[in-house]
Short mmCIF file of C-alpha atoms and ligand atoms in Angstrom, two decimals:
data_model
loop_
_atom_site.label_atom_id
_atom_site.label_comp_id
_atom_site.label_asym_id
_atom_site.label_seq_id
_atom_site.Cartn_x
_atom_site.Cartn_y
_atom_site.Cartn_z
CA UNK U 19 36.44 4.09 42.36
CA UNK U 20 36.32 2.49 45.81
CA UNK U 21 35.04 5.80 47.03
CA UNK U 22 32.25 5.68 44.50
CA UNK U 23 31.26 2.14 45.47
CA UNK U 24 31.35 3.06 49.12
CA UNK U 25 29.02 5.93 48.37
CA UNK U 26 26.60 3.74 46.50
CA UNK U 27 26.68 1.25 49.36
CA UNK U 28 26.13 3.99 51.91
CA UNK U 29 23.30 5.33 49.92
CA UNK U 30 21.49 2.04 49.63
CA UNK U 31 21.97 1.13 53.25
CA UNK U 32 21.60 4.52 54.90
CA UNK U 33 19.59 6.75 52.65
CA UNK U 34 16.61 4.92 51.53
CA UNK U 35 10.75 9.44 52.85
CA UNK U 36 11.42 12.64 51.63
CA UNK U 37 14.61 14.39 52.65
CA UNK U 38 12.58 16.91 54.62
CA UNK U 39 12.03 14.10 57.08
CA UNK U 40 14.58 13.81 59.91
CA UNK U 41 17.76 11.78 59.60
CA UNK U 42 19.13 9.28 62.07
CA UNK U 43 21.80 10.88 64.25
CA UNK U 44 25.07 8.94 64.30
CA UNK U 45 26.52 7.54 67.54
CA UNK U 46 29.19 10.21 67.56
CA UNK U 47 29.19 13.80 66.45
CA UNK U 48 29.66 16.17 64.96
CA UNK U 49 26.30 15.99 63.25
CA UNK U 50 23.44 18.42 62.94
CA UNK U 51 20.09 18.80 61.32
CA UNK U 52 18.15 22.05 60.98
CA UNK U 53 14.98 23.27 59.29
CA UNK U 54 14.28 26.76 57.98
CA UNK U 55 10.96 28.25 56.85
CA UNK U 56 10.42 31.78 55.55
CA UNK U 57 6.92 33.20 55.12
CA UNK U 58 6.09 36.15 52.88
CA UNK U 59 2.70 37.76 53.36
CA UNK U 60 1.44 38.77 49.91
CA UNK U 61 -1.01 41.28 51.41
CA UNK U 62 1.65 43.50 52.97
CA UNK U 63 5.07 42.15 51.91
CA UNK U 64 6.00 41.31 55.48
CA UNK U 65 8.22 38.32 56.14
CA UNK U 66 8.82 36.02 59.12
CA UNK U 67 11.35 33.23 59.52
CA UNK U 68 11.38 30.15 61.70
CA UNK U 69 14.37 27.93 62.19
CA UNK U 70 15.01 25.05 64.53
CA UNK U 71 17.57 22.33 64.81
CA UNK U 72 19.83 20.13 66.86
CA UNK U 73 23.57 19.51 67.00
CA UNK U 74 25.26 16.36 68.26
CA UNK U 75 28.56 17.94 69.32
CA UNK U 76 32.00 16.65 68.64
CA UNK U 77 33.03 15.51 72.12
CA UNK U 78 36.69 15.27 71.16
CA UNK U 79 36.84 19.07 70.98
CA UNK U 80 37.10 21.19 74.10
CA UNK U 81 33.92 21.48 76.12
CA UNK U 82 31.96 24.66 75.79
CA UNK U 83 28.59 26.08 76.53
CA UNK U 84 27.18 26.25 73.05
CA UNK U 85 23.54 25.16 73.10
CA UNK U 86 22.90 21.87 71.29
CA UNK U 87 19.32 22.79 70.39
CA UNK U 88 18.03 26.09 69.11
CA UNK U 89 14.89 27.68 67.72
CA UNK U 90 14.76 31.23 66.36
CA UNK U 91 11.88 33.34 65.14
CA UNK U 92 13.08 36.03 62.72
CA UNK U 93 10.96 39.16 62.46
CA UNK U 94 11.39 42.50 60.77
CA UNK U 95 11.00 45.69 62.66
CA UNK U 96 10.42 48.78 60.55
CA UNK U 97 10.62 52.45 61.29
CA UNK U 98 10.84 55.60 59.17
CA UNK U 99 14.55 54.93 58.65
CA UNK U 100 13.98 51.42 57.24
CA UNK U 101 13.54 47.80 58.29
CA UNK U 102 15.88 45.49 60.17
CA UNK U 103 15.73 41.79 60.98
CA UNK U 104 15.62 40.66 64.63
CA UNK U 105 15.69 37.21 66.17
CA UNK U 106 13.93 35.78 69.19
CA UNK U 107 15.85 32.72 70.33
CA UNK U 108 15.23 29.79 72.60
CA UNK U 109 17.77 27.14 73.50
CA UNK U 110 17.13 23.65 74.79
CA UNK U 111 18.97 20.62 76.05
CA UNK U 112 19.13 17.59 73.78
CA UNK U 113 16.91 15.66 76.17
CA UNK U 114 14.16 18.27 75.64
CA UNK U 115 13.78 17.22 71.99
CA UNK U 116 11.43 14.56 70.66
CA UNK U 117 11.47 13.81 66.93
CA UNK U 118 9.05 11.36 65.34
CA UNK U 119 8.67 10.02 61.81
CA UNK U 120 5.24 8.52 61.13
CA UNK U 121 4.68 8.70 64.86
CA UNK U 122 7.78 6.61 65.70
CA UNK U 123 11.34 7.40 66.79
CA UNK U 124 13.70 7.95 63.85
CA UNK U 125 15.30 4.60 63.10
CA UNK U 126 16.11 4.99 59.41
CA UNK U 127 17.07 7.77 57.10
CA UNK U 128 14.45 9.26 54.80
CA UNK U 129 14.06 7.79 51.35
CA UNK U 130 13.95 10.20 48.48
CA UNK U 131 10.48 10.40 47.09
CA UNK U 132 7.85 9.44 49.65
CA UNK U 133 5.99 12.34 51.28
CA UNK U 134 7.26 13.95 54.47
CA UNK U 135 5.52 12.85 57.66
CA UNK U 136 7.23 13.93 60.85
CA UNK U 137 6.94 15.94 64.05
CA UNK U 138 9.69 17.91 65.83
CA UNK U 139 9.11 18.93 69.43
CA UNK U 140 11.31 20.76 71.93
CA UNK U 141 10.01 21.71 75.33
CA UNK U 142 11.43 22.98 78.60
CA UNK U 143 10.03 25.02 81.47
CA UNK U 144 10.07 28.31 79.52
CA UNK U 145 9.89 27.47 75.80
CA UNK U 146 7.96 25.26 73.45
CA UNK U 147 8.46 24.41 69.75
CA UNK U 148 6.25 22.07 67.76
CA UNK U 149 6.59 21.56 64.01
CA UNK U 150 4.72 19.04 61.93
CA UNK U 151 4.87 18.28 58.24
CA UNK U 152 2.99 15.81 56.05
CA UNK U 153 1.97 15.38 52.42
CA UNK U 154 -0.75 18.04 52.54
CA UNK U 155 0.24 20.42 55.29
CA UNK U 156 2.92 21.81 57.59
CA UNK U 157 2.11 23.56 60.83
CA UNK U 158 4.00 25.11 63.73
CA UNK U 159 3.32 26.31 67.25
CA UNK U 160 6.17 28.13 68.98
CA UNK U 161 6.22 29.97 72.29
CA UNK U 162 9.24 31.55 74.05
CA UNK U 163 8.32 33.51 77.13
CA UNK U 164 5.78 36.07 75.94
CA UNK U 165 6.53 35.68 72.21
CA UNK U 166 4.64 33.19 70.07
CA UNK U 167 4.33 32.15 66.43
CA UNK U 168 1.61 29.85 65.10
CA UNK U 169 0.84 28.94 61.54
CA UNK U 170 -0.19 26.48 58.91
CA UNK U 171 1.05 26.02 55.33
CA UNK U 172 -0.39 24.03 52.47
CA UNK U 173 1.25 21.21 50.51
CA UNK U 174 4.77 21.75 49.13
CA UNK U 175 5.68 22.94 45.64
CA UNK U 176 8.79 20.79 45.29
CA UNK U 177 12.10 21.82 43.79
CA UNK U 178 12.01 19.01 41.28
CA UNK U 179 10.44 15.66 40.46
CA UNK U 180 10.90 12.55 42.61
CA UNK U 181 12.33 14.34 45.63
CA UNK U 182 15.11 16.08 43.70
CA UNK U 183 16.73 19.00 45.51
CA UNK U 184 19.28 21.69 44.67
CA UNK U 185 22.21 19.29 44.97
CA UNK U 186 21.01 17.18 42.05
CA UNK U 187 22.51 13.68 41.99
CA UNK U 188 25.38 14.72 44.26
CA UNK U 189 22.98 14.48 47.21
CA UNK U 190 23.61 10.75 47.13
CA UNK U 191 27.20 11.27 48.25
CA UNK U 192 28.15 11.45 51.91
CA UNK U 193 29.11 15.12 51.74
CA UNK U 194 30.01 16.97 54.95
CA UNK U 195 26.99 19.22 54.43
CA UNK U 196 23.69 18.76 52.66
CA UNK U 197 21.05 21.22 51.56
CA UNK U 198 17.52 20.30 50.56
CA UNK U 199 14.74 22.64 49.46
CA UNK U 200 11.42 21.00 50.33
CA UNK U 201 9.09 23.67 49.02
CA UNK U 202 9.65 26.71 46.82
CA UNK U 203 6.32 28.34 47.66
CA UNK U 204 3.78 26.56 49.83
CA UNK U 205 0.66 28.67 50.32
CA UNK U 206 0.12 30.24 53.71
CA UNK U 207 -3.12 29.05 55.26
CA UNK U 208 -2.66 31.31 58.28
CA UNK U 209 -0.01 32.63 60.67
CA UNK U 210 0.07 34.79 63.77
CA UNK U 211 3.00 36.34 65.63
CA UNK U 212 2.24 37.66 69.09
CA UNK U 213 4.06 39.49 71.85
CA UNK U 214 2.16 38.99 75.03
CA UNK U 215 -1.48 39.50 74.09
CA UNK U 216 -0.65 41.86 71.24
CA UNK U 217 -0.93 40.39 67.72
CA UNK U 218 2.06 41.93 65.95
CA UNK U 219 1.59 40.22 62.57
CA UNK U 220 -1.02 37.91 61.20
CA UNK U 221 -2.16 36.86 57.76
CA UNK U 222 -3.87 34.35 55.53
CA UNK U 223 -2.22 34.97 52.15
CA UNK U 224 1.26 34.47 50.85
CA UNK U 225 3.90 31.83 50.38
CA UNK U 226 6.47 29.95 52.36
CA UNK U 227 9.93 28.74 51.37
CA UNK U 228 10.91 25.57 53.26
CA UNK U 229 14.32 23.95 53.42
CA UNK U 230 16.77 22.09 55.61
CA UNK U 231 20.44 21.33 56.09
CA UNK U 232 22.19 18.40 57.68
CA UNK U 233 25.75 17.18 58.02
CA UNK U 234 28.77 17.87 60.18
CA UNK U 235 28.67 21.63 60.46
CA UNK U 236 27.90 24.77 58.54
CA UNK U 237 30.87 25.69 56.33
CA UNK U 238 33.61 28.17 57.16
CA UNK U 239 32.12 30.77 54.82
CA UNK U 240 28.92 30.93 52.84
CA UNK U 241 26.25 32.98 51.12
CA UNK U 242 22.56 32.21 50.70
CA UNK U 243 19.69 34.03 49.06
CA UNK U 244 16.12 33.20 48.18
CA UNK U 245 13.17 35.13 46.75
CA UNK U 246 9.72 34.97 45.23
CA UNK U 247 7.75 37.39 43.05
CA UNK U 248 3.97 37.97 42.94
CA UNK U 249 4.02 35.94 39.68
CA UNK U 250 5.49 32.91 41.42
CA UNK U 251 9.00 33.42 40.06
CA UNK U 252 11.40 31.86 42.57
CA UNK U 253 15.13 31.55 42.88
CA UNK U 254 17.39 30.05 45.52
CA UNK U 255 21.16 30.14 45.66
CA UNK U 256 23.71 28.98 48.18
CA UNK U 257 27.42 28.56 48.09
CA UNK U 258 30.36 28.14 50.34
CA UNK U 259 33.67 26.56 51.13
CA UNK U 260 33.17 22.94 52.02
CA UNK U 261 35.77 20.35 52.86
CA UNK U 262 35.24 17.12 50.96
CA UNK U 263 37.69 14.73 52.60
CA UNK U 264 41.04 16.48 52.31
CA UNK U 265 39.88 18.70 49.46
CA UNK U 266 38.53 22.18 50.12
CA UNK U 267 36.12 23.23 47.41
CA UNK U 268 34.01 26.28 46.75
CA UNK U 269 30.68 25.19 45.41
CA UNK U 270 27.55 27.10 44.44
CA UNK U 271 24.08 25.78 43.71
CA UNK U 272 21.40 27.84 41.99
CA UNK U 273 17.82 27.23 40.88
CA UNK U 274 15.43 29.52 39.01
CA UNK U 275 11.74 28.96 38.23
CA UNK U 276 9.26 31.00 36.23
CA UNK U 277 6.11 28.88 35.90
CA UNK U 278 4.33 31.44 33.66
CA UNK U 279 7.16 31.17 31.13
CA UNK U 280 7.75 27.50 31.82
CA UNK U 281 11.38 28.12 32.80
CA UNK U 282 12.99 25.79 35.29
CA UNK U 283 16.78 25.79 35.37
CA UNK U 284 19.28 24.45 37.89
CA UNK U 285 23.02 24.88 38.07
CA UNK U 286 25.37 22.50 39.86
CA UNK U 287 29.17 22.36 40.00
CA UNK U 288 29.10 19.16 37.94
CA UNK U 289 27.17 20.60 34.98
CA UNK U 290 27.74 24.37 35.11
CA UNK U 291 30.24 27.11 35.53
CA UNK U 292 29.25 29.42 38.41
CA UNK U 293 31.17 32.52 39.36
CA UNK U 294 30.24 34.58 42.39
CA UNK U 295 31.34 37.97 43.63
CA UNK U 296 30.12 39.15 46.98
CA UNK U 297 30.91 41.41 49.86
CA UNK U 298 29.20 41.21 53.23
CA UNK U 299 30.36 44.73 54.03
CA UNK U 300 28.72 46.14 50.93
CA UNK U 301 25.69 43.89 51.11
CA UNK U 302 25.69 42.36 47.64
CA UNK U 303 26.16 39.14 45.72
CA UNK U 304 26.62 38.99 41.95
CA UNK U 305 26.39 35.55 40.44
CA UNK U 306 26.78 34.30 36.91
CA UNK U 307 25.83 30.70 36.21
CA UNK U 308 26.34 29.09 32.83
CA UNK U 309 24.95 25.69 31.99
CA UNK U 310 24.87 23.84 28.69
CA UNK U 311 21.76 25.66 27.41
CA UNK U 312 20.89 28.38 29.89
CA UNK U 313 22.70 31.01 31.82
CA UNK U 314 21.53 33.22 34.66
CA UNK U 315 22.85 36.49 36.03
CA UNK U 316 21.70 37.25 39.54
CA UNK U 317 22.36 40.52 41.36
CA UNK U 318 21.19 40.76 44.96
CA UNK U 319 21.69 43.81 47.10
CA UNK U 320 20.50 45.17 50.44
CA UNK U 321 21.02 48.13 52.73
CA UNK U 322 23.55 47.20 55.42
CA UNK U 323 21.23 48.65 58.04
CA UNK U 324 18.60 46.00 57.20
CA UNK U 325 20.84 43.07 58.27
CA UNK U 326 20.29 41.33 61.56
CA UNK U 327 22.91 41.08 64.22
CA UNK U 328 24.68 37.71 64.28
CA UNK U 329 22.21 34.85 64.12
CA UNK U 330 22.79 31.35 65.44
CA UNK U 331 23.85 28.55 63.14
CA UNK U 332 24.89 24.92 63.70
CA UNK U 333 28.60 24.27 64.17
CA UNK U 334 30.42 21.13 65.26
CA UNK U 335 30.18 22.08 68.96
CA UNK U 336 26.66 23.48 69.04
CA UNK U 337 24.81 26.58 67.93
CA UNK U 338 26.88 29.73 67.72
CA UNK U 339 26.24 33.21 66.31
CA UNK U 340 27.58 32.78 62.78
CA UNK U 341 25.64 34.71 60.17
CA UNK U 342 23.82 37.92 59.32
CA UNK U 343 20.67 38.06 57.31
CA UNK U 344 18.17 40.49 55.83
CA UNK U 345 14.66 40.05 54.45
CA UNK U 346 14.84 43.41 52.67
CA UNK U 347 17.16 42.70 49.79
CA UNK U 348 16.21 43.05 46.15
CA UNK U 349 17.24 40.87 43.24
CA UNK U 350 17.59 41.51 39.53
CA UNK U 351 17.71 38.37 37.41
CA UNK U 352 18.48 37.85 33.74
CA UNK U 353 17.92 34.47 32.14
CA UNK U 354 19.41 33.53 28.78
CA UNK U 355 18.87 30.54 26.56
CA UNK U 356 21.64 30.08 24.00
CA UNK U 357 22.73 33.64 24.78
CA UNK U 358 19.30 35.13 24.02
CA UNK U 359 17.61 36.96 26.88
CA UNK U 360 14.40 35.09 27.64
CA UNK U 361 13.46 36.49 31.04
CA UNK U 362 14.22 39.47 33.25
CA UNK U 363 12.82 39.89 36.74
CA UNK U 364 13.09 42.27 39.63
CA UNK U 365 12.22 40.81 43.03
CA UNK U 366 11.86 42.74 46.26
CA UNK U 367 11.71 41.45 49.88
CA UNK U 368 14.23 38.72 49.15
CA UNK U 369 16.34 37.04 51.81
CA UNK U 370 20.12 37.47 51.76
CA UNK U 371 22.55 35.90 54.21
CA UNK U 372 26.29 36.10 54.73
CA UNK U 373 27.76 33.37 56.91
CA UNK U 374 31.01 32.56 58.69
CA UNK U 375 33.99 34.40 57.27
CA UNK U 376 31.71 36.29 54.87
CA UNK U 377 30.05 38.16 57.73
CA UNK U 378 31.02 41.81 57.76
CA UNK U 379 33.01 42.30 60.95
CA UNK U 380 32.63 38.60 61.82
CA UNK U 381 30.66 37.09 64.67
CA UNK U 382 32.29 36.46 68.01
CA UNK U 383 31.06 33.66 70.23
CA UNK U 384 29.15 36.28 72.13
CA UNK U 385 26.08 37.50 70.37
CA UNK U 386 26.64 40.97 69.03
C1 LIG G 424 19.88 22.01 80.50
O1 LIG G 424 19.92 21.13 81.59
C2 LIG G 424 20.65 21.64 82.69
C3 LIG G 424 20.75 20.55 83.76
O2 LIG G 424 19.69 19.68 83.68
C4 LIG G 424 19.95 22.88 83.23
O3 LIG G 424 20.66 23.43 84.32
C5 LIG G 424 19.89 23.91 82.11
O4 LIG G 424 19.16 25.06 82.54
C6 LIG G 424 19.21 23.31 80.89
N1 LIG G 424 19.31 24.29 79.79
C7 LIG G 424 18.27 24.60 79.02
C8 LIG G 424 18.53 25.61 77.95
O5 LIG G 424 17.14 24.09 79.15
C1 LIG G 425 1.86 9.74 58.99
O1 LIG G 425 2.15 9.59 60.38
C2 LIG G 425 1.00 9.33 61.18
C3 LIG G 425 1.46 9.28 62.63
O2 LIG G 425 1.99 10.52 63.02
C4 LIG G 425 0.38 8.02 60.75
O3 LIG G 425 -0.82 7.78 61.51
C5 LIG G 425 0.03 8.07 59.27
O4 LIG G 425 -0.42 6.79 58.85
C6 LIG G 425 1.27 8.45 58.44
N1 LIG G 425 0.88 8.62 57.05
C7 LIG G 425 1.50 7.99 56.08
C8 LIG G 425 1.00 8.26 54.69
O5 LIG G 425 2.40 7.22 56.28
C1 LIG G 426 -1.25 16.71 58.26
O1 LIG G 426 -0.96 17.70 59.25
C2 LIG G 426 -2.06 18.56 59.54
C3 LIG G 426 -1.53 19.60 60.51
O2 LIG G 426 -0.47 20.30 59.90
C4 LIG G 426 -3.20 17.74 60.13
O3 LIG G 426 -4.33 18.60 60.42
C5 LIG G 426 -3.61 16.66 59.15
O4 LIG G 426 -4.57 15.79 59.75
C6 LIG G 426 -2.40 15.82 58.73
N1 LIG G 426 -2.77 14.97 57.62
C7 LIG G 426 -2.43 13.70 57.56
C8 LIG G 426 -2.85 12.95 56.34
O5 LIG G 426 -1.80 13.17 58.46
C1 LIG G 427 7.93 40.32 77.09
O1 LIG G 427 8.97 39.94 77.96
C2 LIG G 427 10.10 40.79 77.94
C3 LIG G 427 11.16 40.24 78.84
O2 LIG G 427 11.08 38.87 78.94
C4 LIG G 427 9.68 42.19 78.37
O3 LIG G 427 10.79 43.06 78.27
C5 LIG G 427 8.57 42.70 77.47
O4 LIG G 427 8.08 43.95 77.95
C6 LIG G 427 7.42 41.71 77.43
N1 LIG G 427 6.48 42.18 76.42
C7 LIG G 427 5.16 42.07 76.55
C8 LIG G 427 4.32 42.59 75.42
O5 LIG G 427 4.62 41.52 77.51
C1 LIG G 428 0.93 31.27 41.87
O1 LIG G 428 0.79 29.94 42.32
C2 LIG G 428 -0.40 29.70 43.05
C3 LIG G 428 -0.35 28.29 43.63
O2 LIG G 428 0.52 27.47 42.98
C4 LIG G 428 -1.60 29.92 42.14
O3 LIG G 428 -2.80 29.73 42.87
C5 LIG G 428 -1.55 31.36 41.60
O4 LIG G 428 -2.61 31.54 40.67
C6 LIG G 428 -0.22 31.60 40.92
N1 LIG G 428 -0.11 33.02 40.54
C7 LIG G 428 0.11 33.40 39.29
C8 LIG G 428 0.18 34.89 39.03
O5 LIG G 428 0.25 32.61 38.39
C1 LIG G 429 7.85 23.20 29.58
O1 LIG G 429 9.22 22.89 29.39
C2 LIG G 429 9.53 21.50 29.39
C3 LIG G 429 11.03 21.32 29.23
O2 LIG G 429 11.72 22.22 30.01
C4 LIG G 429 8.79 20.81 28.24
O3 LIG G 429 9.02 19.43 28.33
C5 LIG G 429 7.29 21.10 28.37
O4 LIG G 429 6.62 20.56 27.22
C6 LIG G 429 7.02 22.58 28.45
N1 LIG G 429 5.60 22.82 28.69
C7 LIG G 429 4.91 23.76 28.03
C8 LIG G 429 3.44 23.91 28.41
O5 LIG G 429 5.43 24.47 27.18
C1 LIG G 430 27.61 43.74 40.96
O1 LIG G 430 26.50 44.03 40.14
C2 LIG G 430 26.08 45.38 40.19
C3 LIG G 430 24.77 45.48 39.38
O2 LIG G 430 24.93 44.96 38.10
C4 LIG G 430 27.19 46.26 39.62
O3 LIG G 430 26.80 47.63 39.70
C5 LIG G 430 28.46 46.04 40.46
O4 LIG G 430 29.52 46.74 39.89
C6 LIG G 430 28.81 44.56 40.52
N1 LIG G 430 29.92 44.40 41.46
C7 LIG G 430 30.99 43.68 41.18
C8 LIG G 430 32.06 43.64 42.21
O5 LIG G 430 31.07 43.05 40.16
#
């Protein structure tokens, strides 16, 4: 009960813009905040990812050399034998980062429903990252050495009304880790990925998935997958082992949308039963989610050869190689209402990630 009141108090005092906006960093770590955007070009099925974020390390732990600030561009490289995901990474010092909400330093946490309006900049002698998001547009300009990514996206298609995200009402609690999906499928206005003077990918059609995480650290083990069909069907799922106070829990969150059939269903631990089977070494996740009215079966699978090497993720001491991801998975989805099949979809070019202890072979602190 006290816990509940404390949470309500915390919420009113600390969490009062849109959760895509940046949060205030506490005086002491560990704390992190990271954004992730994945573009799918509807003209050719290609996909590009952009992620950037910052960690305030836990100084009580032993010192290390993990970078506190990271930006990665994820690109597919395809040959006759198939496609594989690769990352281009840049690291920064904390002092290289400048974050602004409505043009000012971040002095309060975002409220829930007002539109996003922020800029995120990191700059040192060799790399540059600029991201900007507002009610009608998001844009980015990234340059590491001779690699660059530029683009613009239209207004968000939100997860739910009034700033609701995948966590549902639980997002009001001070959980060790939060996940917010800002946009299920913003339209791509334009993007361009270049190596030197060569334009490797560019396009003007397609969609972008936009999300973020914040909290103490990524969990010990997790899975994540997200996809979109040409008919605007979208799904997103994540799950992992999180420590809530002294209690370790395994929690999964899943959302499915089919606007043409007017289906919009979400599953949370507090209102649904979700069972998940997965294996990073076989490249699949099978998930069954049952809510009061609807249930969803989701089967995602990918060739092991399509997964990236270990990608960086935020941990309590900085960014470390922690997960493997592919943009070449496929998903089969069945949706039932009162046990009657109401929708079946097959999605290609979906994203699938195994993190922490779920990574096949694990990730050492050295990138491999
Ligand atoms: C961080 O700052 C230190 C000292 O100012 C410098 O030596 C180092 O190269 C910087 N690292 C990055 C990634 O900019
Ligand atoms: C968004 O931020 C800009 C400064 O970056 C400010 O000029 C503008 O008024 C803000 N818009 C809203 C709706 O608050
Ligand atoms: C929103 O950001 C875009 C760039 O992404 C900019 O061109 C536009 O002026 C901004 N709109 C508002 C209302 O601030
Ligand atoms: C880009 O730079 C890398 C090393 O920094 C080099 O190996 C590569 O050839 C360069 N590519 C182009 C297209 O300039
Ligand atoms: C998908 O959504 C976009 C924007 O929301 C819309 O312009 C397009 O017509 C939709 N496609 C289909 C097949 O409904
Ligand atoms: C779509 O479904 C919602 C409930 O999920 C319902 O309130 C709404 O009337 C439906 N719209 C249409 C066009 O069927
Ligand atoms: C996962 O789902 C696939 C497709 O339905 C099935 O072939 C496979 O046996 C399932 N794996 C497990 C471990 O349940």
